[in-house]
Short mmCIF file of C-alpha atoms in Angstrom, two decimals:
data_model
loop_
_atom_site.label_atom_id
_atom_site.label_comp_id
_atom_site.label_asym_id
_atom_site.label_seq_id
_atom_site.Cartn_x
_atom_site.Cartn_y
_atom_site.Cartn_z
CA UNK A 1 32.59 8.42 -4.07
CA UNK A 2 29.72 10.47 -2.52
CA UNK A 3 29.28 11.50 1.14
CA UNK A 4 26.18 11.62 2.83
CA UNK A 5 24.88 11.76 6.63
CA UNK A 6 23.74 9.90 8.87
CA UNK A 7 22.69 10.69 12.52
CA UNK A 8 25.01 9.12 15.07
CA UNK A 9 23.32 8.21 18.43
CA UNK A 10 26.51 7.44 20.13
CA UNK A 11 27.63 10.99 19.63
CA UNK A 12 24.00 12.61 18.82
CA UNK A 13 25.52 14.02 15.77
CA UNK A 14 24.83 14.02 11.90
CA UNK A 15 27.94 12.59 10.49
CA UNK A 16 29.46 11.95 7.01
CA UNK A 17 29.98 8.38 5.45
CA UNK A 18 31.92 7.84 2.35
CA UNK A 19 29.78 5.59 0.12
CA UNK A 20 29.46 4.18 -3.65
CA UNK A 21 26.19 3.61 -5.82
CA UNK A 22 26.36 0.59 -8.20
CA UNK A 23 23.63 -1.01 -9.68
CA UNK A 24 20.96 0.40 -7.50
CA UNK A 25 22.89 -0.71 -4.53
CA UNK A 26 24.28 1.36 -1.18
CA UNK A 27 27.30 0.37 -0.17
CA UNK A 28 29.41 1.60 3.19
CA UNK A 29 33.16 1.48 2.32
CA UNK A 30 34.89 2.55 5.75
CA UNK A 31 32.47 2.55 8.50
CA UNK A 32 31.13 -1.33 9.52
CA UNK A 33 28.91 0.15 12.30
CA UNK A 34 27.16 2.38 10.27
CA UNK A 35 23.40 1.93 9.87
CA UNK A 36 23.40 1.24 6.23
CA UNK A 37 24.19 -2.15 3.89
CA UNK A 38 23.11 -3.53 0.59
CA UNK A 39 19.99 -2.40 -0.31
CA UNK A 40 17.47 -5.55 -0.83
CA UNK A 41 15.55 -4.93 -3.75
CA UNK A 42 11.92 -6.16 -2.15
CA UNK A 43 8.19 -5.41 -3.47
CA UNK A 44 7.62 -1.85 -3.49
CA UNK A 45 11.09 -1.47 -1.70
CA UNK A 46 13.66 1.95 -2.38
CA UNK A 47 9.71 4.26 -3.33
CA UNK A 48 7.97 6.88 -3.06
CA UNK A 49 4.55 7.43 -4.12
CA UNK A 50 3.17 11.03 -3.43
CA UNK A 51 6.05 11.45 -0.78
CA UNK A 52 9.27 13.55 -0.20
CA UNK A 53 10.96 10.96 0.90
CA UNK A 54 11.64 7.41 0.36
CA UNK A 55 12.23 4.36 2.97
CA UNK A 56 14.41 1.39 1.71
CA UNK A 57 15.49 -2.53 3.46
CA UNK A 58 19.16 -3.49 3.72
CA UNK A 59 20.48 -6.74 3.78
CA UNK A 60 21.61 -5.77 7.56
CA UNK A 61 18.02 -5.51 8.40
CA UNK A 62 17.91 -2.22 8.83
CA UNK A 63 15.17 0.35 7.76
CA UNK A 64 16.40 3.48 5.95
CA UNK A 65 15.19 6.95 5.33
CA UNK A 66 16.09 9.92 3.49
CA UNK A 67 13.87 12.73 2.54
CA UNK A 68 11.57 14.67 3.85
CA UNK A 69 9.81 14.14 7.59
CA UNK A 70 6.26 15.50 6.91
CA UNK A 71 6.35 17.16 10.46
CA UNK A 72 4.23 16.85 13.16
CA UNK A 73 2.48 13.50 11.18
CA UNK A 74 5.24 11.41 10.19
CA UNK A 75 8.49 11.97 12.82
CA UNK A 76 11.03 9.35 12.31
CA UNK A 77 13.98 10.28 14.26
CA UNK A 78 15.59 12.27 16.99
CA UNK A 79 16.23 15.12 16.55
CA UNK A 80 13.43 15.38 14.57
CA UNK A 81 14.62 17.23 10.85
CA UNK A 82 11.90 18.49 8.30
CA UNK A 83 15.01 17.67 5.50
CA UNK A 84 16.38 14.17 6.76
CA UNK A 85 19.85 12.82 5.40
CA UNK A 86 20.13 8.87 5.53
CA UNK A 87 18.82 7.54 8.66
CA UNK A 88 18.22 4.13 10.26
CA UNK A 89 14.84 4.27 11.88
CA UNK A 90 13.95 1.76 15.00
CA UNK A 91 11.29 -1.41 13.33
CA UNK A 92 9.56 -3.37 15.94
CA UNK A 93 10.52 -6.62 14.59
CA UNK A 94 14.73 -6.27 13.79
CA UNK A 95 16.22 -9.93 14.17
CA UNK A 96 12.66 -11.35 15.07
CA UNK A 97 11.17 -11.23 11.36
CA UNK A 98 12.85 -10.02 7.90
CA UNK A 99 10.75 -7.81 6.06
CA UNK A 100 8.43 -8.45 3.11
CA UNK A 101 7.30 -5.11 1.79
CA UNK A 102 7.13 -1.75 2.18
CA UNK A 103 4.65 0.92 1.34
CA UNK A 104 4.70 4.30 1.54
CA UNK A 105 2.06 7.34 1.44
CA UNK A 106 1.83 10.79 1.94
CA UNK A 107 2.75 11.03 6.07
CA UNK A 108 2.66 7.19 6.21
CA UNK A 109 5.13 4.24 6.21
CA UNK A 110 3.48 0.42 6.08
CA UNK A 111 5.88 -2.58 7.01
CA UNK A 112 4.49 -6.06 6.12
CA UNK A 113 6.70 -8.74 8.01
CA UNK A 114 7.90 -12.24 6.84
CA UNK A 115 6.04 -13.37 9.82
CA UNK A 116 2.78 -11.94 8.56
CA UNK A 117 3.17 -9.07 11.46
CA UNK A 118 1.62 -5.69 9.91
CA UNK A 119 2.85 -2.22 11.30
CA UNK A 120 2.36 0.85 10.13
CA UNK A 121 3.84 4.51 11.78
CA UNK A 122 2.87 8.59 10.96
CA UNK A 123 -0.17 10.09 9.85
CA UNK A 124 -3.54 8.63 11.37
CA UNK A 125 -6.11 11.26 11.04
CA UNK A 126 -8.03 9.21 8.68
CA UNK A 127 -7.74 6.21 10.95
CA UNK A 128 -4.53 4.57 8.35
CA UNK A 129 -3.43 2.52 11.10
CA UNK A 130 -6.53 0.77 12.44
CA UNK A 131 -5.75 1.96 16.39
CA UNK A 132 -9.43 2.77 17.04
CA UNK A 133 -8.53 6.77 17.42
CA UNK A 134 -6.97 8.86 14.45
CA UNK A 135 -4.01 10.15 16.80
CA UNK A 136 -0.72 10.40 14.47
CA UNK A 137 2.18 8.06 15.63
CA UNK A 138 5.66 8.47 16.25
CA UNK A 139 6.65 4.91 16.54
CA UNK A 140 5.75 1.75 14.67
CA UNK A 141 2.22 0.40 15.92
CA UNK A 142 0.88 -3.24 15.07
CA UNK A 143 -1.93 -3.03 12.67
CA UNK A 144 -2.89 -6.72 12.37
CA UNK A 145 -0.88 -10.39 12.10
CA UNK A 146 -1.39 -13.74 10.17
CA UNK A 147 -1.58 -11.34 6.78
CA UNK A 148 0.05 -12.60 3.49
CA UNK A 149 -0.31 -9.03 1.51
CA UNK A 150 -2.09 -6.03 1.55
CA UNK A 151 -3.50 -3.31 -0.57
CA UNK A 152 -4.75 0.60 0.12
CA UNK A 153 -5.79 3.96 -1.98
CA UNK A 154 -2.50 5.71 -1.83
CA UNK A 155 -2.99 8.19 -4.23
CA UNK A 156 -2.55 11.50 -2.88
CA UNK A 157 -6.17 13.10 -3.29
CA UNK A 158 -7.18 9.25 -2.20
CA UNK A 159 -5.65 10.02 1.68
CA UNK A 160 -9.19 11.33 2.77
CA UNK A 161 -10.48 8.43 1.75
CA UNK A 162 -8.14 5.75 2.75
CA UNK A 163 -9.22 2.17 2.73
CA UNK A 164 -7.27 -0.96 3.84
CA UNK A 165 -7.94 -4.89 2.60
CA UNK A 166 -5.60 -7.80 4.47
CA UNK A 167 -5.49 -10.71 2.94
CA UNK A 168 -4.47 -13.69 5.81
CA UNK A 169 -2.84 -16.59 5.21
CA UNK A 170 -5.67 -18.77 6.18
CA UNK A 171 -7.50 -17.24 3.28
CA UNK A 172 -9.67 -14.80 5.42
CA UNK A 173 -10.20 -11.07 4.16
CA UNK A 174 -10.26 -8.21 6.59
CA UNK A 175 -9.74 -3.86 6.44
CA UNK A 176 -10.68 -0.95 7.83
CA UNK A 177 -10.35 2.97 6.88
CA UNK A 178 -12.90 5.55 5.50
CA UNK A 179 -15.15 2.56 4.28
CA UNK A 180 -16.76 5.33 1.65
CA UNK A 181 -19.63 3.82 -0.15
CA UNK A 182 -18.99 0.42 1.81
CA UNK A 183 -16.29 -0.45 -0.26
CA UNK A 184 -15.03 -2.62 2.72
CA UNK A 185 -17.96 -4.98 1.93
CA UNK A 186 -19.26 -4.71 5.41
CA UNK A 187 -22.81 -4.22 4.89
CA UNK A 188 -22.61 -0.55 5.73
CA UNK A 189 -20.48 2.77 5.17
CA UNK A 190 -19.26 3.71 8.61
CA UNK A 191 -15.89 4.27 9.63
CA UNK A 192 -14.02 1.07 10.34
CA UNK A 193 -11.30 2.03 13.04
CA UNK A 194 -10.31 -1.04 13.71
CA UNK A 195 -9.09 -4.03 11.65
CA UNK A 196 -12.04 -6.30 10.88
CA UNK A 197 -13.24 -9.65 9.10
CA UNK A 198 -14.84 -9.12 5.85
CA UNK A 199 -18.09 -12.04 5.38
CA UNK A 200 -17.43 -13.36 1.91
CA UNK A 201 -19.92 -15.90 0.03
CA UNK A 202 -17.54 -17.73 -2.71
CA UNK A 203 -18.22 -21.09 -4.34
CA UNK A 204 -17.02 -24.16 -2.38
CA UNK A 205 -13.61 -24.66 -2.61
CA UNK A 206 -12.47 -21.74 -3.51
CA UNK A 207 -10.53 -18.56 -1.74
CA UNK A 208 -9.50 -15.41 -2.45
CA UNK A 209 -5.69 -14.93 -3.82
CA UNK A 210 -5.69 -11.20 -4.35
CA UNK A 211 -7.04 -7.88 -3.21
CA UNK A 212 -7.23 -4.33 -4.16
CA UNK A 213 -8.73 -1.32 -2.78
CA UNK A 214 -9.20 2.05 -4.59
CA UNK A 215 -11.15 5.16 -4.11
CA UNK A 216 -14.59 4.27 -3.13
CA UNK A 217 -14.55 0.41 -3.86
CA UNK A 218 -12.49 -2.41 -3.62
CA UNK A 219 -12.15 -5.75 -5.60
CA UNK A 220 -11.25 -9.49 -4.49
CA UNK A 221 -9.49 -12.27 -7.18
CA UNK A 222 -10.30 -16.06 -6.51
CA UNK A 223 -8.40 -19.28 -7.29
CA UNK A 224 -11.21 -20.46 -9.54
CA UNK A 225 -10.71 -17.19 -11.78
CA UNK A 226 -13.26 -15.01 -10.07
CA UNK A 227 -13.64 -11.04 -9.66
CA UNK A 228 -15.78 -9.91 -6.90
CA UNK A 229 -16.63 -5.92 -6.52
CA UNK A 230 -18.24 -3.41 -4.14
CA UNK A 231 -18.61 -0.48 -3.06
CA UNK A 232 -19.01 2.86 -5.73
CA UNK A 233 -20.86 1.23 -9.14
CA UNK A 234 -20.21 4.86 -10.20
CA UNK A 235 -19.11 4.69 -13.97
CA UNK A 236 -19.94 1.04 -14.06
CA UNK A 237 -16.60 0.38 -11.94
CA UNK A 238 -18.55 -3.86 -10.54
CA UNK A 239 -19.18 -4.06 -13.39
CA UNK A 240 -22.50 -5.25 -12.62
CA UNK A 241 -24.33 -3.33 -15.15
CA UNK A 242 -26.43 -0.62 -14.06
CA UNK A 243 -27.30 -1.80 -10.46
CA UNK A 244 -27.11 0.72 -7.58
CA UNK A 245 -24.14 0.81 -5.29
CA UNK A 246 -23.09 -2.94 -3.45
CA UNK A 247 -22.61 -2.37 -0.09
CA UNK A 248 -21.37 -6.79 0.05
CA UNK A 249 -18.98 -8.11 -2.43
CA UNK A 250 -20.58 -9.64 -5.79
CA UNK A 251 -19.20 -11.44 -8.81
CA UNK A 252 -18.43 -9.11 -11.81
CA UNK A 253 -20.34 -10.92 -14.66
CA UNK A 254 -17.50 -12.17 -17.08
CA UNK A 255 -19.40 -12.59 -20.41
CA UNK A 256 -19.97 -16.52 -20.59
CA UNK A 257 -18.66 -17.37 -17.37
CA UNK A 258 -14.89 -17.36 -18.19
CA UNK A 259 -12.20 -17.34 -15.94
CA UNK A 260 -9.92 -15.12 -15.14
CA UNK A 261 -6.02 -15.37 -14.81
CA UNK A 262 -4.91 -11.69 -14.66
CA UNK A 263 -6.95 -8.62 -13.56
CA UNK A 264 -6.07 -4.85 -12.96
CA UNK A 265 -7.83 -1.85 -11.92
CA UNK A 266 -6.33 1.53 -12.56
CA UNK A 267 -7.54 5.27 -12.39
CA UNK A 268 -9.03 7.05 -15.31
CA UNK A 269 -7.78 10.32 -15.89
CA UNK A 270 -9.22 13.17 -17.05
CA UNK A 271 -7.87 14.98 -19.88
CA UNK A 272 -5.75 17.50 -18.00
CA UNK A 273 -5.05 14.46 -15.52
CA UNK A 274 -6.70 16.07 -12.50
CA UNK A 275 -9.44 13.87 -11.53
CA UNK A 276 -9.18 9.85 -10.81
CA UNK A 277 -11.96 9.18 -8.57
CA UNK A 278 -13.31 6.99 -11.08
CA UNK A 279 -11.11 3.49 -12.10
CA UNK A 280 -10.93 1.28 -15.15
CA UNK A 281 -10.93 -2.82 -15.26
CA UNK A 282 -9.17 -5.03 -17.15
CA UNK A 283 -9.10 -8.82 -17.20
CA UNK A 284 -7.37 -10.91 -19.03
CA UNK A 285 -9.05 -14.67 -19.39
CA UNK A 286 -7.56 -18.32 -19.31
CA UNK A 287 -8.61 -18.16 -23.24
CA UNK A 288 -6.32 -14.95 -23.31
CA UNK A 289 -9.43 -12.56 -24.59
CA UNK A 290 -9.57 -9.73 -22.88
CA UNK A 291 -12.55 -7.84 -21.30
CA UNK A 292 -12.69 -4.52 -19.75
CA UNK A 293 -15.27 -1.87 -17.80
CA UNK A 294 -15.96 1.06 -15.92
CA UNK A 295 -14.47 4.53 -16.33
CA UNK A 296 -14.13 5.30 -20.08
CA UNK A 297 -10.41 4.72 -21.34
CA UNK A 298 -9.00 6.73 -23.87
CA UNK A 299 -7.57 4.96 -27.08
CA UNK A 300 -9.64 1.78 -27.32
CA UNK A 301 -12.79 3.42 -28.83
CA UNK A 302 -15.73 3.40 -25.95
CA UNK A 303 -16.78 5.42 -23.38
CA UNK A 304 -17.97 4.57 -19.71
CA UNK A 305 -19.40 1.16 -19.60
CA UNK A 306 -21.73 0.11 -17.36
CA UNK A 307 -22.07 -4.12 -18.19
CA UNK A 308 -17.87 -6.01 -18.95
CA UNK A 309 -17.24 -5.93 -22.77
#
């Protein structure tokens, strides 16, 4: 049995609840009204990544934190505490809309709804929750709707540079953030404040089925097995050999046009593991070869690569 706080509104006090871990699970043994229930075990649920603390779903739809409030940019409850025990924290769609998945970030907390409702709360200096000001927020704010998953840098030297891509469920593309090196495929490398439609030229028929932004560029996956790239060619990370920088999303040239049915894109670290500006591709084809490019990995015998080999 372990005890741990929570903070009571009723009696605006921190109080103890006997509880039990067991198999990743919370459970409350003697208080029903408490905040707190099973723990659902979602995407990216119960994480941290570059964080003090961590934010978790239960199966009572209820939000929890514990850890660290990263004060004045991320304040999550009253009385605000820089060392938080278990709390519930308020989300703007409780009994409207379960939640899908939640990310977290240094001074940040993303919620993407069930509905397709995206909020996001804290830290906004870099404009992380497309408001069209970079004033940090205390309470959850809606960031965009209609979106069937998201992706953003969230590595911690990556905050400066934060970039967000929504894919909708209609099959449109849209982000906002820094937009360094137009990796937002806008046609330019301004700020983007404000959540906005990406212009994308596929082949007919198809649509885009995944997305992922990193430092400095971003990539798109298709239904027909395509990669598409901009932003930083730095390191050969399009994969378009050794053109200049795309400010528009192009195809990365798959050696005889095969198609792809798994892709990832990772950081490559430096030896002492201090610098991953720079990312590595993989993609793994319907023939199950395997091609790769950009940053050079360590352990498969080539350096930086500028053309997919």
């Amino acid at each position: 049995m372990n005890k741990i706080k929570y903070y009571n509104k009723d009696t605006l006090r921190w109080e103890n609840i006997d509880t039990r871990l067991y198999e990743n699970h919370l459970y409350i043994n003697k208080r029903s009204d408490s905040p707190f229930g099973k723990i659902i075990l979602l995407p990216k649920n119960v994480r941290t990544r570059g964080t003090h603390y961590i934010v978790a779903y239960t199966d009572t739809d209820n939000l929890i934190f514990w850890g660290r409030q990263e004060l004045p940019y991320l304040t999550v409850s009253e009385p605000a505490m820089a060392n938080t025990p278990f709390v519930s924290i308020p989300h703007p769609l409780k009994g409207i809309s379960k939640i899908k998945e939640i990310h977290t970030e240094q001074n940040t907390i993303y919620i993407l709804y069930d509905n397709g409702d995206f909020y996001g709360i804290g830290y906004n200096e870099n404009y992380n929750l497309a408001q069209n000001d970079n004033t940090n927020r205390k309470e959850f704010v809606k960031i965009s709707s209609n979106v069937k998953k998201f992706s953003k840098t969230s590595l911690d030297k990556e905050r400066s540079l934060s970039t967000t891509l929504l894919l909708h469920n209609d099959g449109t593309v849209s982000g906002y953030g820094k937009n360094s090196y137009s990796s937002l495929g806008l046609g330019h490398a301004n700020v983007v404040k404000k959540d906005t439609k990406i212009p994308l030229t596929l082949e007919t028929g198809d649509e885009v089925v995944d997305v992922m932004a990193v430092t400095n560029c971003s990539y798109l996956v298709t239904k027909k097995g395509y990669i598409y790239g901009c932003g930083s060619n730095n390191n050969g990370n399009l994969g378009i050999g050794k053109n200049p920088h795309s400010t528009t999303f192009q195809k990365v040239q798959i050696p005889n046009g095969k198609k792809v049915k798994k892709f990832e894109v990772s950081p490559s670290f430096n030896l002492n593991g201090t610098s991953y500006y720079f990312y590595k591709c993989v993609a793994l084809c319907e023939d199950n070869t395997v091609y790769t490019w950009g940053a050079g990995v360590y352990g498969i015998g080539f350096a930086t690569r500028d053309d997919v080999v």
